[in-house]
């Protein structure tokens, strides 16, 4: 590494976009929630919030999309903050499943306690323990803080679409209720879960959130601690082991950054004490992660040496 000649990060971010777009995108937008299909299919946006307090962007990084599964990281933070570690982990484990995010099978064959908070069953169990009077309002407030933007809202259209099409999630919630894992009312709990998934963000918002995670819970712009560091450790570890669906192992090898993807097309990343990153593009691979988003992040990781086992210092950027 040559400290005397820092690299132009803006250029690298733009190159990551070109690199991603050089791949034919045979992915498919999620349509099992019908409203998710109503998007600009070729959108691609990348945003990086760096610890030098600069923000680097390329492409459609202001375009709004629903946060979907990335909400699972925020609901977990909220549950740990309000109900505590012991209560939360009496309702959900921390082990990868190797199954798709919406799989129900292990709730019957392995344990009635969902295997981790990053799959739908686990997230529903987590929502069930959030200990505030109005869990969705608390979630929205926390999301706004983490993303550094006050005017973040729910997409009513996506929320209603999730409610109509969300019977698989309901099935899981009823199973959890029947086993005593879910203590609260099923319909109320899944409704809060649907609302959380339907919150609209853009790539810059999630890059800010990534930066908070990268800095152990602190907003580097204001110095405010938003999340306790022990909670951030848990969340980032679960992002590594379970954040990229049943592709988490492959992602850890190829890219090596704690990350969480959602079927809205977003991928959130946190590079320890350096960067918050988000890539957004709605066409998904068969596991549910953004095809172009994965390519862009893979490029950034290789070019900037971001892999957690890269063994060399990250280049200096301006
Ligand atoms: N709302 C989606 C669902 O429950 C979230 C899934 C995801 O992004 O992985 O199916």
Coordinates of N, CA and C in Angstrom, one line a residue, residues 194-282:
X194 N -44.9 -7.1 8.2 CA -45.1 -6.6 6.8 C -44.8 -5.1 6.7
X195 N -45.2 -4.4 7.7 CA -44.9 -2.9 7.6 C -43.4 -2.7 7.6
X196 N -42.7 -3.4 8.5 CA -41.3 -3.2 8.5 C -40.6 -3.5 7.2
X197 N -41.0 -4.5 6.5 CA -40.5 -4.9 5.2 C -40.8 -3.9 4.1
X198 N -41.9 -3.1 4.4 CA -42.4 -2.2 3.3 C -41.9 -0.8 3.5
X199 N -40.9 -0.5 4.4 CA -40.4 0.8 4.5 C -39.5 1.1 3.3
X200 N -39.6 2.3 2.8 CA -38.9 2.7 1.6 C -37.6 3.5 1.9
X201 N -36.5 3.0 1.4 CA -35.2 3.7 1.6 C -34.5 3.8 0.2
X202 N -33.4 4.5 0.2 CA -32.6 4.5 -1.0 C -31.2 4.0 -0.7
X203 N -30.3 3.9 -1.7 CA -29.0 3.3 -1.4 C -28.2 4.2 -0.5
X204 N -28.4 5.5 -0.5 CA -27.6 6.4 0.4 C -28.0 6.1 1.8
X205 N -29.3 6.0 2.0 CA -29.8 5.7 3.4 C -29.1 4.5 4.0
X206 N -29.1 3.4 3.2 CA -28.6 2.2 3.7 C -27.0 2.2 3.9
X207 N -26.4 3.0 3.0 CA -25.0 3.2 3.2 C -24.7 3.9 4.5
X208 N -25.5 4.9 4.9 CA -25.4 5.5 6.2 C -25.6 4.5 7.3
X209 N -26.6 3.6 7.2 CA -26.8 2.6 8.2 C -25.6 1.7 8.3
X210 N -25.0 1.3 7.1 CA -23.8 0.5 7.1 C -22.7 1.1 7.8
X211 N -22.6 2.5 7.7 CA -21.5 3.2 8.4 C -21.7 3.1 9.9
X212 N -22.9 3.2 10.3 CA -23.2 3.1 11.8 C -22.7 1.7 12.3
X213 N -23.1 0.7 11.5 CA -22.6 -0.7 11.9 C -21.1 -0.8 11.8
X214 N -20.5 -0.2 10.8 CA -19.0 -0.2 10.6 C -18.3 0.4 11.8
X215 N -19.0 1.4 12.4 CA -18.4 2.2 13.5 C -19.0 1.8 14.9
X216 N -19.4 0.5 15.0 CA -19.8 -0.1 16.2 C -21.0 0.7 16.9
X217 N -21.8 1.3 16.1 CA -23.1 1.8 16.6 C -23.1 3.4 16.6
X218 N -22.0 4.0 16.2 CA -21.9 5.4 16.3 C -22.1 6.1 14.9
X219 N -22.9 7.2 14.9 CA -23.0 8.0 13.7 C -21.8 8.9 13.6
X220 N -20.9 8.7 12.6 CA -19.6 9.4 12.6 C -19.8 10.9 12.3
X221 N -20.9 11.3 11.8 CA -21.1 12.7 11.4 C -21.5 13.5 12.6
X222 N -22.3 12.9 13.5 CA -22.8 13.6 14.7 C -22.1 13.1 16.0
X223 N -21.4 12.0 15.9 CA -20.8 11.4 17.1 C -21.8 10.7 18.1
X224 N -23.1 10.7 17.6 CA -24.1 10.1 18.5 C -24.0 8.6 18.5
X225 N -24.1 7.9 19.6 CA -24.2 6.5 19.7 C -25.6 6.1 19.5
X226 N -25.9 5.3 18.5 CA -27.3 4.9 18.2 C -27.6 3.5 18.7
X227 N -26.6 2.7 18.6 CA -26.7 1.3 19.0 C -25.6 0.9 19.9
X228 N -25.9 0.1 20.9 CA -24.9 -0.4 21.9 C -23.9 -1.3 21.1
X229 N -22.6 -1.2 21.5 CA -21.6 -2.0 20.7 C -21.8 -3.5 20.7
X230 N -22.3 -4.0 21.9 CA -22.5 -5.5 22.0 C -23.6 -5.9 21.0
X231 N -24.5 -5.1 20.8 CA -25.6 -5.4 19.8 C -25.1 -5.4 18.4
X232 N -24.3 -4.4 18.1 CA -23.7 -4.3 16.7 C -22.8 -5.6 16.5
X233 N -22.1 -6.0 17.5 CA -21.3 -7.2 17.3 C -22.2 -8.4 16.9
X234 N -23.3 -8.6 17.6 CA -24.2 -9.7 17.3 C -24.8 -9.5 15.9
X235 N -25.2 -8.3 15.5 CA -25.9 -8.1 14.2 C -24.9 -8.4 13.1
X236 N -23.7 -7.8 13.2 CA -22.7 -8.0 12.1 C -22.3 -9.5 12.0
X237 N -22.2 -10.2 13.1 CA -21.8 -11.6 13.0 C -22.9 -12.4 12.3
X238 N -24.2 -12.1 12.6 CA -25.3 -12.8 12.0 C -25.4 -12.4 10.5
X239 N -24.9 -11.2 10.2 CA -24.9 -10.8 8.7 C -23.9 -11.7 8.0
X240 N -22.7 -11.9 8.6 CA -21.7 -12.8 8.0 C -22.2 -14.2 7.8
X241 N -22.9 -14.7 8.9 CA -23.2 -16.2 8.8 C -24.5 -16.4 8.1
X242 N -25.5 -15.5 8.1 CA -26.8 -15.7 7.6 C -27.4 -14.6 6.8
X243 N -26.6 -13.5 6.5 CA -27.2 -12.3 5.9 C -27.5 -12.4 4.4
X244 N -26.9 -13.3 3.7 CA -27.1 -13.4 2.3 C -27.8 -14.7 1.9
X245 N -28.8 -15.0 2.7 CA -29.7 -16.1 2.4 C -28.8 -17.4 2.4
X246 N -29.2 -18.4 1.6 CA -28.5 -19.6 1.5 C -27.3 -19.5 0.6
X247 N -26.9 -18.2 0.4 CA -25.6 -17.9 -0.4 C -24.6 -17.3 0.5
X248 N -24.8 -17.3 1.8 CA -24.0 -16.6 2.8 C -22.5 -17.1 2.8
X249 N -22.3 -18.4 2.7 CA -21.0 -19.0 2.7 C -20.2 -18.5 1.5
X250 N -20.8 -18.6 0.3 CA -20.2 -18.2 -0.9 C -19.8 -16.8 -0.9
X251 N -20.7 -15.9 -0.4 CA -20.5 -14.5 -0.4 C -19.3 -14.2 0.6
X252 N -19.3 -14.9 1.7 CA -18.2 -14.7 2.7 C -16.9 -15.0 2.0
X253 N -16.8 -16.0 1.2 CA -15.6 -16.4 0.5 C -15.2 -15.4 -0.6
X254 N -16.2 -15.0 -1.4 CA -15.9 -14.2 -2.5 C -15.7 -12.7 -2.2
X255 N -16.5 -12.3 -1.2 CA -16.6 -10.8 -0.9 C -16.0 -10.5 0.5
X256 N -16.4 -11.3 1.5 CA -15.9 -11.2 2.8 C -16.2 -9.9 3.5
X257 N -17.5 -9.5 3.5 CA -17.9 -8.3 4.2 C -19.3 -8.7 4.9
X258 N -19.5 -8.2 6.1 CA -20.8 -8.5 6.7 C -21.9 -7.8 5.8
X259 N -22.9 -8.5 5.4 CA -23.9 -7.9 4.5 C -25.3 -8.5 4.7
X260 N -26.3 -7.8 4.3 CA -27.6 -8.3 4.4 C -28.4 -7.9 3.1
X261 N -29.0 -8.8 2.4 CA -29.7 -8.5 1.2 C -31.2 -8.6 1.5
X262 N -32.0 -8.0 0.6 CA -33.4 -8.0 0.7 C -34.0 -8.2 -0.7
X263 N -35.2 -8.8 -0.8 CA -35.8 -9.1 -2.1 C -36.3 -7.8 -2.8
X264 N -36.2 -6.6 -2.1 CA -36.4 -5.4 -2.8 C -35.3 -5.0 -3.7
X265 N -34.1 -5.7 -3.6 CA -33.0 -5.5 -4.4 C -31.8 -4.8 -3.7
X266 N -32.0 -4.4 -2.5 CA -30.9 -3.8 -1.7 C -29.9 -4.8 -1.1
X267 N -28.6 -4.3 -1.0 CA -27.6 -5.1 -0.3 C -26.9 -4.1 0.6
X268 N -27.0 -4.3 1.9 CA -26.3 -3.5 2.9 C -25.0 -4.1 3.3
X269 N -23.9 -3.3 3.4 CA -22.6 -3.8 3.8 C -22.0 -2.9 4.9
X270 N -21.2 -3.5 5.7 CA -20.5 -2.7 6.8 C -19.0 -3.2 6.8
X271 N -18.1 -2.3 6.4 CA -16.7 -2.6 6.4 C -16.1 -2.0 7.6
X272 N -15.7 -2.8 8.5 CA -15.2 -2.4 9.8 C -14.4 -1.1 9.9
X273 N -14.8 -0.1 10.6 CA -14.2 1.2 10.8 C -13.8 1.9 9.5
X274 N -14.4 1.6 8.4 CA -14.1 2.2 7.1 C -15.2 2.7 6.3
X275 N -16.2 1.8 5.9 CA -17.2 2.1 5.0 C -18.6 1.5 5.3
X276 N -19.6 2.3 5.0 CA -21.0 1.7 4.9 C -21.2 1.7 3.4
X277 N -21.7 0.6 2.9 CA -22.0 0.5 1.5 C -23.4 -0.1 1.2
X278 N -24.0 0.4 0.2 CA -25.2 -0.2 -0.3 C -25.2 -0.2 -1.8
X279 N -25.6 -1.4 -2.4 CA -25.9 -1.5 -3.8 C -27.4 -1.8 -3.9
X280 N -28.0 -1.2 -4.9 CA -29.4 -1.5 -5.2 C -29.6 -1.8 -6.7
X281 N -30.3 -2.9 -6.9 CA -30.7 -3.2 -8.3 C -31.8 -4.3 -8.1
X282 N -33.0 -4.2 -8.7 CA -34.1 -5.1 -8.3 C -34.1 -6.5 -8.9

